[in-house]
mmCIF file of C-alpha atoms and ligand atoms in Angstrom:
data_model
loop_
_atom_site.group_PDB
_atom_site.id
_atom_site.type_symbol
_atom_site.label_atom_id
_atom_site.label_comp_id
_atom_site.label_asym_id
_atom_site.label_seq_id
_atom_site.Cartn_x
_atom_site.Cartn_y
_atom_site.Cartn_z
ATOM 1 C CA UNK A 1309 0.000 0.000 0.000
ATOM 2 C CA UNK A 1310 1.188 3.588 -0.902
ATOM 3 C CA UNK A 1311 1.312 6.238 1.418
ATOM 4 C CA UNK A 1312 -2.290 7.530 2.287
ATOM 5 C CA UNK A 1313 -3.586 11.290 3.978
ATOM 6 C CA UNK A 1314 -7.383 10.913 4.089
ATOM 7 C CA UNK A 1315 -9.077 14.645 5.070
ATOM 8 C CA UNK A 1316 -13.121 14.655 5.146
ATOM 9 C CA UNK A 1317 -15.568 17.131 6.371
ATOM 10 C CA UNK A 1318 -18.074 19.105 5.484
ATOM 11 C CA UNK A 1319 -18.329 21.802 2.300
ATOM 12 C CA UNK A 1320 -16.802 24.900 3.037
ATOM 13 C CA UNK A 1321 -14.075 23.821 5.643
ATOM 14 C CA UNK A 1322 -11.135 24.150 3.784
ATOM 15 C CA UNK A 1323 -10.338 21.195 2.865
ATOM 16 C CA UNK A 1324 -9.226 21.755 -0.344
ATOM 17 C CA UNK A 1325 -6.546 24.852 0.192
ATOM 18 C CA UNK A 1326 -5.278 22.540 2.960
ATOM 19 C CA UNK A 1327 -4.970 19.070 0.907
ATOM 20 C CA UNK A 1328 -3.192 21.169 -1.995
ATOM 21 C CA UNK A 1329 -0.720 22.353 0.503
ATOM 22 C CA UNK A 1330 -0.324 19.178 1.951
ATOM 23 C CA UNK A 1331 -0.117 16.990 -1.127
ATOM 24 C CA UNK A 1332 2.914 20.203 -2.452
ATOM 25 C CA UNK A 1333 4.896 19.672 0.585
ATOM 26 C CA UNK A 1334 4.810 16.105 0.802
ATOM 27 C CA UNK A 1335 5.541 15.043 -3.245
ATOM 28 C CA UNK A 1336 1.972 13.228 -3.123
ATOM 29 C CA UNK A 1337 -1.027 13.712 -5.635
ATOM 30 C CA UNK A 1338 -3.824 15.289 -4.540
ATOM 31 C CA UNK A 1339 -6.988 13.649 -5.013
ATOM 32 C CA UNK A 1340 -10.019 16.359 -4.843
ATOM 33 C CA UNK A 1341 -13.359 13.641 -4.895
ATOM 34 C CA UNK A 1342 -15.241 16.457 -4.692
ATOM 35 C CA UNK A 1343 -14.575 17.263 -7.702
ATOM 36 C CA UNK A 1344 -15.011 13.892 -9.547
ATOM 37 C CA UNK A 1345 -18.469 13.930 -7.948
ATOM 38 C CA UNK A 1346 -19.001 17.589 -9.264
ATOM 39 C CA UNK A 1347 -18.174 16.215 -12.604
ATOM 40 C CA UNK A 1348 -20.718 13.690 -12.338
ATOM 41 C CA UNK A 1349 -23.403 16.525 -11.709
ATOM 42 C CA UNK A 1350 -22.075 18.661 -14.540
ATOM 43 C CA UNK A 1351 -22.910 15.976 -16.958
ATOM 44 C CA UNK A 1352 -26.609 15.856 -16.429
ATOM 45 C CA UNK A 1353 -27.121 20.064 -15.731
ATOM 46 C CA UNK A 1354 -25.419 20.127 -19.537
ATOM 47 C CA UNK A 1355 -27.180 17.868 -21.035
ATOM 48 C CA UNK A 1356 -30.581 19.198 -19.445
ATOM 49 C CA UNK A 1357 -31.228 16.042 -17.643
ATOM 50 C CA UNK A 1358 -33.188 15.731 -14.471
ATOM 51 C CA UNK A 1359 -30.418 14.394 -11.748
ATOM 52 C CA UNK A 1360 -33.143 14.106 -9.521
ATOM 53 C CA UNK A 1361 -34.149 11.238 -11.270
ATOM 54 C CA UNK A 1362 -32.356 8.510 -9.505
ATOM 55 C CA UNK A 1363 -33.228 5.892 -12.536
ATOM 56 C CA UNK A 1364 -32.242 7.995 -15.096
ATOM 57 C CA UNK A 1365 -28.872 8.965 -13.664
ATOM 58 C CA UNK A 1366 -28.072 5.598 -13.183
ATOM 59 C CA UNK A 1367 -29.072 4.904 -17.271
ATOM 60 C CA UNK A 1368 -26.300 7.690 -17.681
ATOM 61 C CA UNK A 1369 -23.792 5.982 -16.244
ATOM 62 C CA UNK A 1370 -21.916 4.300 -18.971
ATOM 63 C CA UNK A 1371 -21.787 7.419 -20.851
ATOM 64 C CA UNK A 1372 -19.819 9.254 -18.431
ATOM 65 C CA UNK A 1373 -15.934 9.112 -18.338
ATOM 66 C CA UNK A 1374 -14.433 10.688 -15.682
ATOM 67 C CA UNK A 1375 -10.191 11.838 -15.495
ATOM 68 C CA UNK A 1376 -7.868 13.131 -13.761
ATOM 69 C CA UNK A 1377 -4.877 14.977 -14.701
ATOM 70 C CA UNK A 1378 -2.053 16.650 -13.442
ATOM 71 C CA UNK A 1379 -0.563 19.933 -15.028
ATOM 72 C CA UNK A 1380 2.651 20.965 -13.232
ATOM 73 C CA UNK A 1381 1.130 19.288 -9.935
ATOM 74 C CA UNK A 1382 -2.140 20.740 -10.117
ATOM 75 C CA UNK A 1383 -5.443 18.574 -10.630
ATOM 76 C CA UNK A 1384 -7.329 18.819 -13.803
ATOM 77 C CA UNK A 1385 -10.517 17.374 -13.913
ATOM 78 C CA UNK A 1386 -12.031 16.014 -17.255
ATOM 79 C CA UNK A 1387 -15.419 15.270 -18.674
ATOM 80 C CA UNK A 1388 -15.267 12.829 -21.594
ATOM 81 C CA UNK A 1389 -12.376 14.259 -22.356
ATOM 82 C CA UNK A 1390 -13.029 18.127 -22.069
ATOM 83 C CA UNK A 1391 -11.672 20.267 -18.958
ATOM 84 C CA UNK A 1392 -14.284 21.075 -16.670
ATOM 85 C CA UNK A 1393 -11.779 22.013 -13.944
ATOM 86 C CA UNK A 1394 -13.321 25.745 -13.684
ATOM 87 C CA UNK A 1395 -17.141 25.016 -14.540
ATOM 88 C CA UNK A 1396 -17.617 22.568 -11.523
ATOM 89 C CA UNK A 1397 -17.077 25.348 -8.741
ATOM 90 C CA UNK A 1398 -20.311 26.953 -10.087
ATOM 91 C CA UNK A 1399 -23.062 26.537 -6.992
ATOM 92 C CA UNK A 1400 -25.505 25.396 -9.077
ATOM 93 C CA UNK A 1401 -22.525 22.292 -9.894
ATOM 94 C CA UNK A 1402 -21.878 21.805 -6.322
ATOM 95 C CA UNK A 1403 -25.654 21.638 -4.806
ATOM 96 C CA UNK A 1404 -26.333 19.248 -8.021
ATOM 97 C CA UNK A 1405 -23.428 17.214 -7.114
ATOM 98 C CA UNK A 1406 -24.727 16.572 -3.179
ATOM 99 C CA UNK A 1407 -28.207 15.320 -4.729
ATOM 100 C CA UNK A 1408 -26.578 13.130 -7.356
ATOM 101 C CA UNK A 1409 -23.511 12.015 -4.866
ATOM 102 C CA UNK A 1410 -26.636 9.913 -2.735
ATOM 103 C CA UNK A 1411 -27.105 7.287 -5.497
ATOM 104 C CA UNK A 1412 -25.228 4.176 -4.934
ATOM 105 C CA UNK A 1413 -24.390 3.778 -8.481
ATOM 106 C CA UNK A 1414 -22.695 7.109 -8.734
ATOM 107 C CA UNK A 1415 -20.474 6.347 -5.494
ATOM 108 C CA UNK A 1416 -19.397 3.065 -6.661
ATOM 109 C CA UNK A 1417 -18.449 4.321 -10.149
ATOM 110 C CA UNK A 1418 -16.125 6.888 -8.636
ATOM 111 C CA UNK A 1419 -15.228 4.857 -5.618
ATOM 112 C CA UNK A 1420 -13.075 2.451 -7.557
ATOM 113 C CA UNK A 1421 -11.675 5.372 -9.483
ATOM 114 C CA UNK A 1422 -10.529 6.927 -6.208
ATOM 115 C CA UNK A 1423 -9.191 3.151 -5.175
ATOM 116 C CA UNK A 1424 -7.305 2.826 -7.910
ATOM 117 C CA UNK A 1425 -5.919 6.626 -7.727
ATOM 118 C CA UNK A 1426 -4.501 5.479 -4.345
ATOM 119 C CA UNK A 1427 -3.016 2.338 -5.632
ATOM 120 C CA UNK A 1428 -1.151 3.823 -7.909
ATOM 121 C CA UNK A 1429 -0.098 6.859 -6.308
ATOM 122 C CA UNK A 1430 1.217 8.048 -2.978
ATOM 123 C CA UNK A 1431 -2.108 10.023 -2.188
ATOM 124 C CA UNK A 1432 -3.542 13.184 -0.026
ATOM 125 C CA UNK A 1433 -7.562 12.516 -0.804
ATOM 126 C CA UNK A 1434 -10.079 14.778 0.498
ATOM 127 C CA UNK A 1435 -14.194 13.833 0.367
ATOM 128 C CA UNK A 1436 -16.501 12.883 2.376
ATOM 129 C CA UNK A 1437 -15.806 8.999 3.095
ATOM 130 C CA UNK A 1438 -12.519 8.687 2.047
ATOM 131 C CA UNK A 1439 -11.456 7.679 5.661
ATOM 132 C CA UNK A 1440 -14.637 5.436 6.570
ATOM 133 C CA UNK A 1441 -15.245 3.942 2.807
ATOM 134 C CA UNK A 1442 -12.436 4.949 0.127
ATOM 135 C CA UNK A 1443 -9.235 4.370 1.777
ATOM 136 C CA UNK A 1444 -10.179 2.628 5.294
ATOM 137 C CA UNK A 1445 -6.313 1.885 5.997
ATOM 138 C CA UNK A 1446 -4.795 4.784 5.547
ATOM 139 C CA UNK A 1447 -1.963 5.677 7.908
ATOM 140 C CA UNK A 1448 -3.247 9.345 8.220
ATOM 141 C CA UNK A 1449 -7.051 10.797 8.807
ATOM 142 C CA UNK A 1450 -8.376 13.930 9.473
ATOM 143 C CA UNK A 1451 -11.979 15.110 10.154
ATOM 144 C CA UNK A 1452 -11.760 18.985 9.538
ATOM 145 C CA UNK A 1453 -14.502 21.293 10.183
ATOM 146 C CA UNK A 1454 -15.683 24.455 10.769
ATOM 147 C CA UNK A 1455 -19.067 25.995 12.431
ATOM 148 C CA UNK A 1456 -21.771 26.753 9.302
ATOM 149 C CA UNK A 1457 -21.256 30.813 10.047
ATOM 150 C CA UNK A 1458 -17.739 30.104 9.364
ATOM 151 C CA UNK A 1459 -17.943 28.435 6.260
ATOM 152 C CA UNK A 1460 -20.584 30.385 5.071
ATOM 153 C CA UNK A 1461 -18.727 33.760 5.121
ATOM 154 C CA UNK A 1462 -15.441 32.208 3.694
ATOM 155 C CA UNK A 1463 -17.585 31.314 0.683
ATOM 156 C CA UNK A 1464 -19.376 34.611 0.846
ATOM 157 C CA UNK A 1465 -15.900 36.691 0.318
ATOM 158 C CA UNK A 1466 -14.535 34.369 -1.720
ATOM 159 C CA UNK A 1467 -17.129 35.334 -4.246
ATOM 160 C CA UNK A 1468 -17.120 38.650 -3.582
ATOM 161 C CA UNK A 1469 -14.009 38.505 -4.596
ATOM 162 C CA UNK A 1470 -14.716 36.923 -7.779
ATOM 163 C CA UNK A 1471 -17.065 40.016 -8.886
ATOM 164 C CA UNK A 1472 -20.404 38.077 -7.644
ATOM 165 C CA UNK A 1473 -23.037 39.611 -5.361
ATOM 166 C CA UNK A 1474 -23.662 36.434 -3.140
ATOM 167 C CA UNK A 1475 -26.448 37.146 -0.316
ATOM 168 C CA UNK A 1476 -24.951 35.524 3.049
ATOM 169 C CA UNK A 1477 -27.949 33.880 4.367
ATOM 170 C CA UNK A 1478 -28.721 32.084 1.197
ATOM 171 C CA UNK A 1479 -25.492 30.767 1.354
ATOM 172 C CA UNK A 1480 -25.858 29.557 5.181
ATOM 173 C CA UNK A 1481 -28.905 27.811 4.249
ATOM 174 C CA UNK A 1482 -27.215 26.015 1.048
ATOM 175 C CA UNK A 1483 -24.768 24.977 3.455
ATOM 176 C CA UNK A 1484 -26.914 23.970 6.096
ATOM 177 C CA UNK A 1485 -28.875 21.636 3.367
ATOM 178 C CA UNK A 1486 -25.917 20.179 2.219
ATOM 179 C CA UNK A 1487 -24.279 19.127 5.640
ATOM 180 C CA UNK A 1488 -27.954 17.435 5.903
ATOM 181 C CA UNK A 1489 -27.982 15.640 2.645
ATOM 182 C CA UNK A 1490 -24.059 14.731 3.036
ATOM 183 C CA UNK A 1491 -24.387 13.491 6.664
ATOM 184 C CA UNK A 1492 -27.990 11.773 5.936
ATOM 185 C CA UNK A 1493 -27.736 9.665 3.182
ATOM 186 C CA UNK A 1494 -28.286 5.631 3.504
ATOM 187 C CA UNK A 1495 -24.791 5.509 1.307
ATOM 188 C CA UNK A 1496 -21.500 6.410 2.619
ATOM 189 C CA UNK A 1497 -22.849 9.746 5.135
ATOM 190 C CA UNK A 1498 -20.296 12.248 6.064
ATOM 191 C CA UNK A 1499 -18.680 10.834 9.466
ATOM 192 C CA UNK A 1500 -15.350 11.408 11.116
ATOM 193 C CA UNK A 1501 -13.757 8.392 11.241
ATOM 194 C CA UNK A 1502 -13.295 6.555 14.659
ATOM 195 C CA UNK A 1503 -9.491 6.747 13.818
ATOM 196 C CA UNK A 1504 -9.710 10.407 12.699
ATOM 197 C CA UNK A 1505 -8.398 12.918 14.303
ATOM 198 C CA UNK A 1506 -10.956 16.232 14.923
ATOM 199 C CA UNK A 1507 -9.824 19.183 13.811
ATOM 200 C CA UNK A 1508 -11.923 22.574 13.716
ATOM 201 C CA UNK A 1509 -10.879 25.339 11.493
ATOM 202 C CA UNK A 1510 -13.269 27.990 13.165
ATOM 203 C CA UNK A 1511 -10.586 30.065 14.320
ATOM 204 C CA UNK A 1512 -7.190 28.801 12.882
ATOM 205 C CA UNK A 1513 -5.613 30.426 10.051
ATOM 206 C CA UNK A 1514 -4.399 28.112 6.773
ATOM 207 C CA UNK A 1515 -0.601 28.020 8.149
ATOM 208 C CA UNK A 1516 -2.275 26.407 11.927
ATOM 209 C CA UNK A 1517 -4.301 24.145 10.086
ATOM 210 C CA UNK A 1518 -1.634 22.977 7.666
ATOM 211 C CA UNK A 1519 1.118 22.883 10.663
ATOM 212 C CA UNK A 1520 -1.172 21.314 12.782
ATOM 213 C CA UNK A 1521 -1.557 18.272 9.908
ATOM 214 C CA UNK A 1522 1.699 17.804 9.605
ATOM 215 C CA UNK A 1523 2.147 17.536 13.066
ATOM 216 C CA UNK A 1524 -0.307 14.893 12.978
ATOM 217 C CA UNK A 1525 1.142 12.821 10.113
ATOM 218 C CA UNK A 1526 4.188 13.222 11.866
ATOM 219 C CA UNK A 1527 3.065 11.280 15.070
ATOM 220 C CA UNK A 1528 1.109 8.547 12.301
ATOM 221 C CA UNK A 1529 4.964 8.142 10.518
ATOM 222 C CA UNK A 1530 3.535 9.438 7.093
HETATM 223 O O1 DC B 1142 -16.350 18.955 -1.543
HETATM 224 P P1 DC B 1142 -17.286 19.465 -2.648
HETATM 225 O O2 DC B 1142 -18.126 20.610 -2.230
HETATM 226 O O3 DC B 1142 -16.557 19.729 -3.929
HETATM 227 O O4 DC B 1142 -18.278 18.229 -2.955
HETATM 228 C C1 DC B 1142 -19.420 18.355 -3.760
HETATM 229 C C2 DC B 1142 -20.470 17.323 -3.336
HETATM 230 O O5 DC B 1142 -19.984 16.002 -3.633
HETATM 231 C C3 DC B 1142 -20.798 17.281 -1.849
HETATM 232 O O6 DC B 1142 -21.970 17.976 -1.500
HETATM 233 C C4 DC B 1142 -20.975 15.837 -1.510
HETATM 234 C C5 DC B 1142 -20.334 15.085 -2.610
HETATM 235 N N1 DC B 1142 -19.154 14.323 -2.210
HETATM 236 C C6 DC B 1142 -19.371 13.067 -1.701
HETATM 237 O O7 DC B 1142 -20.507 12.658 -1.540
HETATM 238 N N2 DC B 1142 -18.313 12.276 -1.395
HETATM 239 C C7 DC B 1142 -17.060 12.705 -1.535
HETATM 240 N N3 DC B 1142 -16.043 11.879 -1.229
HETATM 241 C C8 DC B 1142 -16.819 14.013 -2.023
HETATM 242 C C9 DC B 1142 -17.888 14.803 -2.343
#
């Protein structure tokens, strides 16, 4: 078995800016299943499909053909074969994604991607089950979160930032629904780990976070 960081928690704790620093400092790839699962949800919004339709999405399967790739260490997604690495942070892509991410089908599809990811790489892989479901053995696993006010004004100036006029309470409730959804489906729910360690990001800065990983790893011998 390669060497294996598993993060999980809930949208909007950082996970993401933390595995990418990670992954940099310690040579590994960094798996974003987030993404993969975004990609998923892309697919149907496209094609003006109704991803609610648990049936149908499952139909869909086949045609979908999900890839990574890596571009001077940084994680491309594709979509049968076309980048979709910047059109899966849309909102719309991400609330899709945690309705389509509840069918079995769709999780065991990009489950055994994500397996064989971390069988053929040295790995940091962030999700939501990657420590309880994807990679069960891995010698590092964290469980990072953040309260929902938190998270929700992160992603509030974040698209500020980007030029968008984003209403802060709208957000909170997005996020609040998709914590539910995440942590209350039959399939693979959002859970720490027993063997993760807890780790809230409320009111730690990226650096604490990241040093406080590391420090973790450390005492795991990863
Ligand atoms: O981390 P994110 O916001 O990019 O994830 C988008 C959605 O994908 C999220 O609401 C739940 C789902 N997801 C999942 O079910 N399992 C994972 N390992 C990763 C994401």
């Amino acid at each position: 078995m390669g060497k294996q960081i598993a993060i999980d928690g809930p949208a909007g704790a950082g996970k993401s800016t933390i595995a990418k620093r990670l992954s940099a400092e310690k040579g590994f790839i960094y798996v974003d299943t987030g993404a993969m699962y975004r990609a998923v949800a892309l697919y149907f919004l496209k094609n003006h499909m109704d991803f609610h339709d648990a049936a149908l999405v499952e139909k869909n399967l086949p045609e979908i053909k999900i890839e990574l790739k890596y571009v001077d260490g940084s994680q491309r997604v594709l979509l049968n074969g076309c980048d979709v690495s910047t059109d899966i942070r849309k909102e719309e892509v991400g609330n899709a994604a945690s309705v389509t991410s509840v069918y079995p089908p769709v999780r065991a599809y990009l489950t055994a991607l994500q397996k064989r990811l971390a069988e053929e790489n040295d790995v940091v892989m962030d999700g939501r089950d990657i420590g309880t479901v994807v990679l069960p053995h891995a010698q590092a696993k964290i469980y990072l979160t953040a309260s929902v006010e938190t998270r929700a004004k992160r992603r509030f100036d974040e698209l500020e930032k980007k030029g968008e006029t984003p209403v802060l309470s709208e957000i909170e409730e997005d996020i609040r629904d998709r914590d539910y959804r995440d942590m209350h489906r039959e399939t693979a729910p959002l859970k720490q780990a027993e063997d993760a360690v807890l780790l809230d990001s409320s009111d730690m800065t990226i650096d604490e976070v990241v040093e406080e990983m590391k420090r973790v790893c450390a005492e795991k011998g990863i």
